[in-house]
Structures are given as C-alpha cells and as structure tokens.
C-alpha cells in the first residue's frame, strides 16, 4: 500500500533495540502537511526478520486488534472469534 503514494517521501530513522527484537522508525513526508511517523516492530526468527506490529502516528495495530478481539471474545467466546478470523482469511 505504501508504494501507491507517489508525492510522499519515505525516510528511515534509526533502528532501536537489540538482539532479536527491534523497532525501525520511518516517516512519510506529505507535501504541505506534517510527516506521519510509522514504526515497525520486528523480531528475528531464524535468519529472517518478521514484522509483528506497525505503529502509525502513535497508534499500535496490535493494541487496536487486541481491544477488538477482547470485545469479540467477551461477546461471543474464543471459538467464535477463531471461526470469524478463519472465515475472513478464506475470503481474502
């Protein structure tokens, strides 16, 4: 999705952390607007780095989904959440 932005400029900041878990800071500069900070949280699995969270302008996708999932579990139970996620995956 980031490749669809043609007038914006993406800059990479320092990598924070060490060992098997790091955060890569980036910013998307918009013409005439404020830059949007985007942090990617990564962990190392074997020889590969895997993203496990994206934080856009201070909002963590993991935290957001955790809240949504918690509500779904309280309302319909864990099995219903798992079934719903499996259905969404099949549809995509």
PDB file of N, CA and C in Angstrom:
ATOM      1  N   UNK A   1       0.817  -1.193   0.000  1.00  0.00           N
ATOM      2  CA  UNK A   1       0.000   0.000   0.000  1.00  0.00           C
ATOM      3  C   UNK A   1       0.861   1.258   0.000  1.00  0.00           C
ATOM      4  N   UNK A   2       2.026   1.197   0.661  1.00  0.00           N
ATOM      5  CA  UNK A   2       2.882   2.380   0.696  1.00  0.00           C
ATOM      6  C   UNK A   2       3.403   2.749  -0.687  1.00  0.00           C
ATOM      7  N   UNK A   3       3.505   1.777  -1.584  1.00  0.00           N
ATOM      8  CA  UNK A   3       4.011   2.054  -2.927  1.00  0.00           C
ATOM      9  C   UNK A   3       3.039   2.885  -3.750  1.00  0.00           C
ATOM     10  N   UNK A   4       1.800   2.975  -3.327  1.00  0.00           N
ATOM     11  CA  UNK A   4       0.797   3.747  -4.049  1.00  0.00           C
ATOM     12  C   UNK A   4       0.952   5.249  -3.842  1.00  0.00           C
ATOM     13  N   UNK A   5       1.733   5.664  -2.863  1.00  0.00           N
ATOM     14  CA  UNK A   5       1.937   7.080  -2.596  1.00  0.00           C
ATOM     15  C   UNK A   5       3.046   7.591  -3.507  1.00  0.00           C
ATOM     16  N   UNK A   6       2.702   8.512  -4.409  1.00  0.00           N
ATOM     17  CA  UNK A   6       3.700   8.991  -5.354  1.00  0.00           C
ATOM     18  C   UNK A   6       4.276  10.348  -4.966  1.00  0.00           C
ATOM     19  N   UNK A   7       3.519  11.184  -4.284  1.00  0.00           N
ATOM     20  CA  UNK A   7       4.013  12.515  -3.927  1.00  0.00           C
ATOM     21  C   UNK A   7       4.647  12.559  -2.542  1.00  0.00           C
ATOM     22  N   UNK A   8       4.595  11.481  -1.811  1.00  0.00           N
ATOM     23  CA  UNK A   8       5.146  11.445  -0.474  1.00  0.00           C
ATOM     24  C   UNK A   8       6.572  10.903  -0.520  1.00  0.00           C
ATOM     25  N   UNK A   9       7.317  11.277   0.507  1.00  0.00           N
ATOM     26  CA  UNK A   9       8.697  10.818   0.604  1.00  0.00           C
ATOM     27  C   UNK A   9       8.841  10.010   1.890  1.00  0.00           C
ATOM     28  N   UNK A  10       9.414   8.836   1.781  1.00  0.00           N
ATOM     29  CA  UNK A  10       9.597   7.948   2.929  1.00  0.00           C
ATOM     30  C   UNK A  10      11.037   8.047   3.400  1.00  0.00           C
ATOM     31  N   UNK A  11      11.215   8.329   4.692  1.00  0.00           N
ATOM     32  CA  UNK A  11      12.570   8.377   5.247  1.00  0.00           C
ATOM     33  C   UNK A  11      12.670   7.383   6.394  1.00  0.00           C
ATOM     34  N   UNK A  12      13.836   6.792   6.512  1.00  0.00           N
ATOM     35  CA  UNK A  12      14.093   5.792   7.543  1.00  0.00           C
ATOM     36  C   UNK A  12      14.945   6.404   8.631  1.00  0.00           C
ATOM     37  N   UNK A  13      14.566   6.173   9.869  1.00  0.00           N
ATOM     38  CA  UNK A  13      15.320   6.661  11.004  1.00  0.00           C
ATOM     39  C   UNK A  13      16.154   5.548  11.598  1.00  0.00           C
ATOM     40  N   UNK A  14      16.596   5.754  12.803  1.00  0.00           N
ATOM     41  CA  UNK A  14      17.452   4.759  13.449  1.00  0.00           C
ATOM     42  C   UNK A  14      16.668   3.502  13.842  1.00  0.00           C
ATOM     43  N   UNK A  15      17.401   2.416  13.950  1.00  0.00           N
ATOM     44  CA  UNK A  15      16.843   1.156  14.453  1.00  0.00           C
ATOM     45  C   UNK A  15      17.086   1.133  15.953  1.00  0.00           C
ATOM     46  N   UNK A  16      16.020   0.939  16.724  1.00  0.00           N
ATOM     47  CA  UNK A  16      16.143   0.873  18.186  1.00  0.00           C
ATOM     48  C   UNK A  16      15.958  -0.569  18.631  1.00  0.00           C
ATOM     49  N   UNK A  17      16.637  -0.924  19.697  1.00  0.00           N
ATOM     50  CA  UNK A  17      16.535  -2.275  20.228  1.00  0.00           C
ATOM     51  C   UNK A  17      17.797  -3.048  19.922  1.00  0.00           C
ATOM     52  N   UNK A  18      17.795  -4.281  20.344  1.00  0.00           N
ATOM     53  CA  UNK A  18      18.957  -5.120  20.083  1.00  0.00           C
ATOM     54  C   UNK A  18      18.532  -6.575  20.161  1.00  0.00           C
ATOM     55  N   UNK A  19      19.436  -7.430  19.759  1.00  0.00           N
ATOM     56  CA  UNK A  19      19.135  -8.849  19.820  1.00  0.00           C
ATOM     57  C   UNK A  19      18.102  -9.240  18.793  1.00  0.00           C
ATOM     58  N   UNK A  20      17.074  -9.942  19.244  1.00  0.00           N
ATOM     59  CA  UNK A  20      16.075 -10.500  18.337  1.00  0.00           C
ATOM     60  C   UNK A  20      14.818  -9.654  18.194  1.00  0.00           C
ATOM     61  N   UNK A  21      14.810  -8.433  18.772  1.00  0.00           N
ATOM     62  CA  UNK A  21      13.632  -7.574  18.659  1.00  0.00           C
ATOM     63  C   UNK A  21      14.072  -6.124  18.482  1.00  0.00           C
ATOM     64  N   UNK A  22      13.599  -5.487  17.398  1.00  0.00           N
ATOM     65  CA  UNK A  22      13.972  -4.107  17.107  1.00  0.00           C
ATOM     66  C   UNK A  22      12.752  -3.328  16.616  1.00  0.00           C
ATOM     67  N   UNK A  23      12.888  -2.010  16.636  1.00  0.00           N
ATOM     68  CA  UNK A  23      11.885  -1.112  16.076  1.00  0.00           C
ATOM     69  C   UNK A  23      12.567  -0.242  15.028  1.00  0.00           C
ATOM     70  N   UNK A  24      11.991  -0.202  13.830  1.00  0.00           N
ATOM     71  CA  UNK A  24      12.509   0.634  12.747  1.00  0.00           C
ATOM     72  C   UNK A  24      11.578   1.831  12.611  1.00  0.00           C
ATOM     73  N   UNK A  25      12.137   3.028  12.766  1.00  0.00           N
ATOM     74  CA  UNK A  25      11.339   4.254  12.680  1.00  0.00           C
ATOM     75  C   UNK A  25      11.380   4.780  11.248  1.00  0.00           C
ATOM     76  N   UNK A  26      10.207   5.123  10.716  1.00  0.00           N
ATOM     77  CA  UNK A  26      10.115   5.764   9.406  1.00  0.00           C
ATOM     78  C   UNK A  26       9.174   6.954   9.511  1.00  0.00           C
ATOM     79  N   UNK A  27       9.253   7.820   8.528  1.00  0.00           N
ATOM     80  CA  UNK A  27       8.315   8.934   8.425  1.00  0.00           C
ATOM     81  C   UNK A  27       7.903   9.092   6.973  1.00  0.00           C
ATOM     82  N   UNK A  28       6.623   9.362   6.772  1.00  0.00           N
ATOM     83  CA  UNK A  28       6.107   9.664   5.441  1.00  0.00           C
ATOM     84  C   UNK A  28       5.882  11.169   5.393  1.00  0.00           C
ATOM     85  N   UNK A  29       6.668  11.845   4.554  1.00  0.00           N
ATOM     86  CA  UNK A  29       6.534  13.293   4.402  1.00  0.00           C
ATOM     87  C   UNK A  29       5.480  13.570   3.341  1.00  0.00           C
ATOM     88  N   UNK A  30       4.521  14.406   3.708  1.00  0.00           N
ATOM     89  CA  UNK A  30       3.437  14.766   2.792  1.00  0.00           C
ATOM     90  C   UNK A  30       3.643  16.194   2.309  1.00  0.00           C
ATOM     91  N   UNK A  31       3.482  16.451   1.026  1.00  0.00           N
ATOM     92  CA  UNK A  31       3.593  17.829   0.557  1.00  0.00           C
ATOM     93  C   UNK A  31       2.561  18.716   1.254  1.00  0.00           C
ATOM     94  N   UNK A  32       3.025  19.762   1.895  1.00  0.00           N
ATOM     95  CA  UNK A  32       2.126  20.696   2.555  1.00  0.00           C
ATOM     96  C   UNK A  32       1.512  20.197   3.847  1.00  0.00           C
ATOM     97  N   UNK A  33       1.978  19.072   4.357  1.00  0.00           N
ATOM     98  CA  UNK A  33       1.413  18.524   5.593  1.00  0.00           C
ATOM     99  C   UNK A  33       2.496  18.059   6.547  1.00  0.00           C
ATOM    100  N   UNK A  34       2.069  17.669   7.712  1.00  0.00           N
ATOM    101  CA  UNK A  34       3.010  17.160   8.705  1.00  0.00           C
ATOM    102  C   UNK A  34       3.435  15.739   8.352  1.00  0.00           C
ATOM    103  N   UNK A  35       4.673  15.371   8.695  1.00  0.00           N
ATOM    104  CA  UNK A  35       5.102  13.995   8.445  1.00  0.00           C
ATOM    105  C   UNK A  35       4.341  13.018   9.341  1.00  0.00           C
ATOM    106  N   UNK A  36       4.111  11.828   8.826  1.00  0.00           N
ATOM    107  CA  UNK A  36       3.417  10.786   9.580  1.00  0.00           C
ATOM    108  C   UNK A  36       4.455   9.783  10.066  1.00  0.00           C
ATOM    109  N   UNK A  37       4.616   9.654  11.395  1.00  0.00           N
ATOM    110  CA  UNK A  37       5.570   8.669  11.907  1.00  0.00           C
ATOM    111  C   UNK A  37       4.985   7.259  11.839  1.00  0.00           C
ATOM    112  N   UNK A  38       5.790   6.331  11.348  1.00  0.00           N
ATOM    113  CA  UNK A  38       5.399   4.923  11.288  1.00  0.00           C
ATOM    114  C   UNK A  38       6.557   4.094  11.826  1.00  0.00           C
ATOM    115  N   UNK A  39       6.298   3.347  12.884  1.00  0.00           N
ATOM    116  CA  UNK A  39       7.299   2.449  13.458  1.00  0.00           C
ATOM    117  C   UNK A  39       6.914   1.015  13.150  1.00  0.00           C
ATOM    118  N   UNK A  40       7.910   0.228  12.762  1.00  0.00           N
ATOM    119  CA  UNK A  40       7.715  -1.196  12.501  1.00  0.00           C
ATOM    120  C   UNK A  40       8.441  -1.966  13.594  1.00  0.00           C
ATOM    121  N   UNK A  41       7.717  -2.799  14.317  1.00  0.00           N
ATOM    122  CA  UNK A  41       8.335  -3.644  15.345  1.00  0.00           C
ATOM    123  C   UNK A  41       8.588  -5.009  14.727  1.00  0.00           C
ATOM    124  N   UNK A  42       9.821  -5.463  14.830  1.00  0.00           N
ATOM    125  CA  UNK A  42      10.254  -6.691  14.173  1.00  0.00           C
ATOM    126  C   UNK A  42      10.904  -7.638  15.170  1.00  0.00           C
ATOM    127  N   UNK A  43      10.812  -8.933  14.888  1.00  0.00           N
ATOM    128  CA  UNK A  43      11.558  -9.923  15.653  1.00  0.00           C
ATOM    129  C   UNK A  43      12.263 -10.843  14.675  1.00  0.00           C
ATOM    130  N   UNK A  44      13.369 -11.410  15.125  1.00  0.00           N
ATOM    131  CA  UNK A  44      14.157 -12.290  14.271  1.00  0.00           C
ATOM    132  C   UNK A  44      13.776 -13.732  14.543  1.00  0.00           C
ATOM    133  N   UNK A  45      13.422 -14.433  13.467  1.00  0.00           N
ATOM    134  CA  UNK A  45      13.089 -15.854  13.553  1.00  0.00           C
ATOM    135  C   UNK A  45      14.023 -16.576  12.591  1.00  0.00           C
ATOM    136  N   UNK A  46      14.971 -17.286  13.154  1.00  0.00           N
ATOM    137  CA  UNK A  46      15.989 -17.913  12.321  1.00  0.00           C
ATOM    138  C   UNK A  46      16.844 -16.836  11.691  1.00  0.00           C
ATOM    139  N   UNK A  47      16.901 -16.822  10.378  1.00  0.00           N
ATOM    140  CA  UNK A  47      17.678 -15.816   9.652  1.00  0.00           C
ATOM    141  C   UNK A  47      16.811 -14.689   9.093  1.00  0.00           C
ATOM    142  N   UNK A  48      15.510 -14.717   9.367  1.00  0.00           N
ATOM    143  CA  UNK A  48      14.593 -13.728   8.802  1.00  0.00           C
ATOM    144  C   UNK A  48      14.037 -12.805   9.876  1.00  0.00           C
ATOM    145  N   UNK A  49      13.747 -11.574   9.471  1.00  0.00           N
ATOM    146  CA  UNK A  49      13.067 -10.621  10.332  1.00  0.00           C
ATOM    147  C   UNK A  49      11.592 -10.602   9.960  1.00  0.00           C
ATOM    148  N   UNK A  50      10.734 -10.650  10.982  1.00  0.00           N
ATOM    149  CA  UNK A  50       9.281 -10.670  10.791  1.00  0.00           C
ATOM    150  C   UNK A  50       8.668  -9.471  11.511  1.00  0.00           C
ATOM    151  N   UNK A  51       7.772  -8.765  10.834  1.00  0.00           N
ATOM    152  CA  UNK A  51       7.058  -7.653  11.462  1.00  0.00           C
ATOM    153  C   UNK A  51       5.922  -8.210  12.311  1.00  0.00           C
ATOM    154  N   UNK A  52       5.796  -7.711  13.544  1.00  0.00           N
ATOM    155  CA  UNK A  52       4.687  -8.152  14.393  1.00  0.00           C
ATOM    156  C   UNK A  52       3.814  -6.996  14.859  1.00  0.00           C
ATOM    157  N   UNK A  53       4.214  -5.771  14.552  1.00  0.00           N
ATOM    158  CA  UNK A  53       3.369  -4.632  14.895  1.00  0.00           C
ATOM    159  C   UNK A  53       3.765  -3.454  14.015  1.00  0.00           C
ATOM    160  N   UNK A  54       2.784  -2.629  13.692  1.00  0.00           N
ATOM    161  CA  UNK A  54       3.003  -1.375  12.984  1.00  0.00           C
ATOM    162  C   UNK A  54       2.334  -0.299  13.822  1.00  0.00           C
ATOM    163  N   UNK A  55       3.083   0.755  14.127  1.00  0.00           N
ATOM    164  CA  UNK A  55       2.567   1.846  14.953  1.00  0.00           C
ATOM    165  C   UNK A  55       2.517   3.096  14.075  1.00  0.00           C
ATOM    166  N   UNK A  56       1.312   3.540  13.747  1.00  0.00           N
ATOM    167  CA  UNK A  56       1.126   4.680  12.855  1.00  0.00           C
ATOM    168  C   UNK A  56       0.663   5.871  13.675  1.00  0.00           C
ATOM    169  N   UNK A  57       1.488   6.904  13.681  1.00  0.00           N
ATOM    170  CA  UNK A  57       1.177   8.135  14.426  1.00  0.00           C
ATOM    171  C   UNK A  57       0.807   7.826  15.877  1.00  0.00           C
ATOM    172  N   UNK A  58       1.538   6.881  16.469  1.00  0.00           N
ATOM    173  CA  UNK A  58       1.346   6.535  17.872  1.00  0.00           C
ATOM    174  C   UNK A  58       0.280   5.488  18.145  1.00  0.00           C
ATOM    175  N   UNK A  59      -0.400   5.000  17.109  1.00  0.00           N
ATOM    176  CA  UNK A  59      -1.468   4.011  17.291  1.00  0.00           C
ATOM    177  C   UNK A  59      -0.965   2.640  16.851  1.00  0.00           C
ATOM    178  N   UNK A  60      -0.903   1.716  17.802  1.00  0.00           N
ATOM    179  CA  UNK A  60      -0.418   0.360  17.550  1.00  0.00           C
ATOM    180  C   UNK A  60      -1.530  -0.516  16.993  1.00  0.00           C
ATOM    181  N   UNK A  61      -1.236  -1.191  15.884  1.00  0.00           N
ATOM    182  CA  UNK A  61      -2.229  -2.116  15.331  1.00  0.00           C
ATOM    183  C   UNK A  61      -2.465  -3.292  16.269  1.00  0.00           C
ATOM    184  N   UNK A  62      -1.411  -3.759  16.943  1.00  0.00           N
ATOM    185  CA  UNK A  62      -1.568  -4.872  17.889  1.00  0.00           C
ATOM    186  C   UNK A  62      -2.517  -4.479  19.015  1.00  0.00           C
ATOM    187  N   UNK A  63      -2.309  -3.302  19.587  1.00  0.00           N
ATOM    188  CA  UNK A  63      -3.173  -2.848  20.679  1.00  0.00           C
ATOM    189  C   UNK A  63      -4.607  -2.673  20.195  1.00  0.00           C
ATOM    190  N   UNK A  64      -4.763  -2.119  19.000  1.00  0.00           N
ATOM    191  CA  UNK A  64      -6.091  -1.919  18.431  1.00  0.00           C
ATOM    192  C   UNK A  64      -6.807  -3.251  18.228  1.00  0.00           C
ATOM    193  N   UNK A  65      -6.122  -4.219  17.618  1.00  0.00           N
ATOM    194  CA  UNK A  65      -6.743  -5.527  17.398  1.00  0.00           C
ATOM    195  C   UNK A  65      -6.996  -6.256  18.711  1.00  0.00           C
ATOM    196  N   UNK A  66      -6.091  -6.117  19.668  1.00  0.00           N
ATOM    197  CA  UNK A  66      -6.281  -6.772  20.963  1.00  0.00           C
ATOM    198  C   UNK A  66      -7.574  -6.299  21.609  1.00  0.00           C
ATOM    199  N   UNK A  67      -7.833  -5.003  21.532  1.00  0.00           N
ATOM    200  CA  UNK A  67      -9.066  -4.450  22.097  1.00  0.00           C
ATOM    201  C   UNK A  67     -10.291  -5.001  21.363  1.00  0.00           C
ATOM    202  N   UNK A  68     -10.214  -5.029  20.038  1.00  0.00           N
ATOM    203  CA  UNK A  68     -11.321  -5.556  19.236  1.00  0.00           C
ATOM    204  C   UNK A  68     -11.559  -7.030  19.535  1.00  0.00           C
ATOM    205  N   UNK A  69     -10.471  -7.805  19.605  1.00  0.00           N
ATOM    206  CA  UNK A  69     -10.594  -9.238  19.878  1.00  0.00           C
ATOM    207  C   UNK A  69     -11.165  -9.483  21.267  1.00  0.00           C
ATOM    208  N   UNK A  70     -10.741  -8.686  22.241  1.00  0.00           N
ATOM    209  CA  UNK A  70     -11.251  -8.856  23.607  1.00  0.00           C
ATOM    210  C   UNK A  70     -12.759  -8.654  23.652  1.00  0.00           C
ATOM    211  N   UNK A  71     -13.231  -7.635  22.951  1.00  0.00           N
ATOM    212  CA  UNK A  71     -14.674  -7.380  22.910  1.00  0.00           C
ATOM    213  C   UNK A  71     -15.412  -8.555  22.273  1.00  0.00           C
ATOM    214  N   UNK A  72     -14.861  -9.076  21.181  1.00  0.00           N
ATOM    215  CA  UNK A  72     -15.489 -10.200  20.482  1.00  0.00           C
ATOM    216  C   UNK A  72     -15.512 -11.446  21.367  1.00  0.00           C
ATOM    217  N   UNK A  73     -14.427 -11.699  22.088  1.00  0.00           N
ATOM    218  CA  UNK A  73     -14.358 -12.873  22.970  1.00  0.00           C
ATOM    219  C   UNK A  73     -15.386 -12.755  24.088  1.00  0.00           C
ATOM    220  N   UNK A  74     -15.478 -11.560  24.699  1.00  0.00           N
ATOM    221  CA  UNK A  74     -16.461 -11.365  25.775  1.00  0.00           C
ATOM    222  C   UNK A  74     -17.890 -11.547  25.259  1.00  0.00           C
ATOM    223  N   UNK A  75     -18.133 -11.079  24.050  1.00  0.00           N
ATOM    224  CA  UNK A  75     -19.487 -11.123  23.494  1.00  0.00           C
ATOM    225  C   UNK A  75     -19.868 -12.520  23.010  1.00  0.00           C
ATOM    226  N   UNK A  76     -18.951 -13.180  22.266  1.00  0.00           N
ATOM    227  CA  UNK A  76     -19.310 -14.439  21.604  1.00  0.00           C
ATOM    228  C   UNK A  76     -18.421 -15.631  21.948  1.00  0.00           C
ATOM    229  N   UNK A  77     -17.332 -15.408  22.678  1.00  0.00           N
ATOM    230  CA  UNK A  77     -16.441 -16.509  23.047  1.00  0.00           C
ATOM    231  C   UNK A  77     -15.257 -16.654  22.102  1.00  0.00           C
ATOM    232  N   UNK A  78     -14.227 -17.341  22.575  1.00  0.00           N
ATOM    233  CA  UNK A  78     -12.990 -17.523  21.820  1.00  0.00           C
ATOM    234  C   UNK A  78     -13.213 -18.341  20.553  1.00  0.00           C
ATOM    235  N   UNK A  79     -13.989 -19.396  20.637  1.00  0.00           N
ATOM    236  CA  UNK A  79     -14.235 -20.233  19.456  1.00  0.00           C
ATOM    237  C   UNK A  79     -14.882 -19.430  18.327  1.00  0.00           C
ATOM    238  N   UNK A  80     -15.802 -18.543  18.670  1.00  0.00           N
ATOM    239  CA  UNK A  80     -16.461 -17.715  17.657  1.00  0.00           C
ATOM    240  C   UNK A  80     -15.461 -16.762  17.003  1.00  0.00           C
ATOM    241  N   UNK A  81     -14.543 -16.203  17.801  1.00  0.00           N
ATOM    242  CA  UNK A  81     -13.520 -15.318  17.241  1.00  0.00           C
ATOM    243  C   UNK A  81     -12.626 -16.084  16.269  1.00  0.00           C
ATOM    244  N   UNK A  82     -12.182 -17.261  16.659  1.00  0.00           N
ATOM    245  CA  UNK A  82     -11.320 -18.072  15.795  1.00  0.00           C
ATOM    246  C   UNK A  82     -12.037 -18.407  14.494  1.00  0.00           C
ATOM    247  N   UNK A  83     -13.294 -18.775  14.586  1.00  0.00           N
ATOM    248  CA  UNK A  83     -14.078 -19.093  13.389  1.00  0.00           C
ATOM    249  C   UNK A  83     -14.211 -17.863  12.479  1.00  0.00           C
ATOM    250  N   UNK A  84     -14.470 -16.719  13.077  1.00  0.00           N
ATOM    251  CA  UNK A  84     -14.626 -15.484  12.309  1.00  0.00           C
ATOM    252  C   UNK A  84     -13.325 -15.116  11.591  1.00  0.00           C
ATOM    253  N   UNK A  85     -12.183 -15.250  12.276  1.00  0.00           N
ATOM    254  CA  UNK A  85     -10.893 -14.950  11.661  1.00  0.00           C
ATOM    255  C   UNK A  85     -10.579 -15.923  10.528  1.00  0.00           C
ATOM    256  N   UNK A  86     -10.910 -17.193  10.726  1.00  0.00           N
ATOM    257  CA  UNK A  86     -10.684 -18.198   9.677  1.00  0.00           C
ATOM    258  C   UNK A  86     -11.526 -17.882   8.443  1.00  0.00           C
ATOM    259  N   UNK A  87     -12.766 -17.453   8.648  1.00  0.00           N
ATOM    260  CA  UNK A  87     -13.638 -17.092   7.523  1.00  0.00           C
ATOM    261  C   UNK A  87     -13.080 -15.897   6.758  1.00  0.00           C
ATOM    262  N   UNK A  88     -12.612 -14.901   7.485  1.00  0.00           N
ATOM    263  CA  UNK A  88     -12.035 -13.718   6.835  1.00  0.00           C
ATOM    264  C   UNK A  88     -10.801 -14.092   6.017  1.00  0.00           C
ATOM    265  N   UNK A  89     -10.004 -14.992   6.556  1.00  0.00           N
ATOM    266  CA  UNK A  89      -8.791 -15.403   5.836  1.00  0.00           C
ATOM    267  C   UNK A  89      -9.154 -16.138   4.545  1.00  0.00           C
ATOM    268  N   UNK A  90     -10.157 -16.995   4.598  1.00  0.00           N
ATOM    269  CA  UNK A  90     -10.588 -17.715   3.395  1.00  0.00           C
ATOM    270  C   UNK A  90     -11.121 -16.759   2.329  1.00  0.00           C
ATOM    271  N   UNK A  91     -11.781 -15.691   2.770  1.00  0.00           N
ATOM    272  CA  UNK A  91     -12.372 -14.729   1.841  1.00  0.00           C
ATOM    273  C   UNK A  91     -11.337 -13.819   1.189  1.00  0.00           C
ATOM    274  N   UNK A  92     -10.189 -13.667   1.819  1.00  0.00           N
ATOM    275  CA  UNK A  92      -9.186 -12.732   1.266  1.00  0.00           C
ATOM    276  C   UNK A  92      -8.250 -13.380   0.283  1.00  0.00           C
TER     277      UNK A  92
END
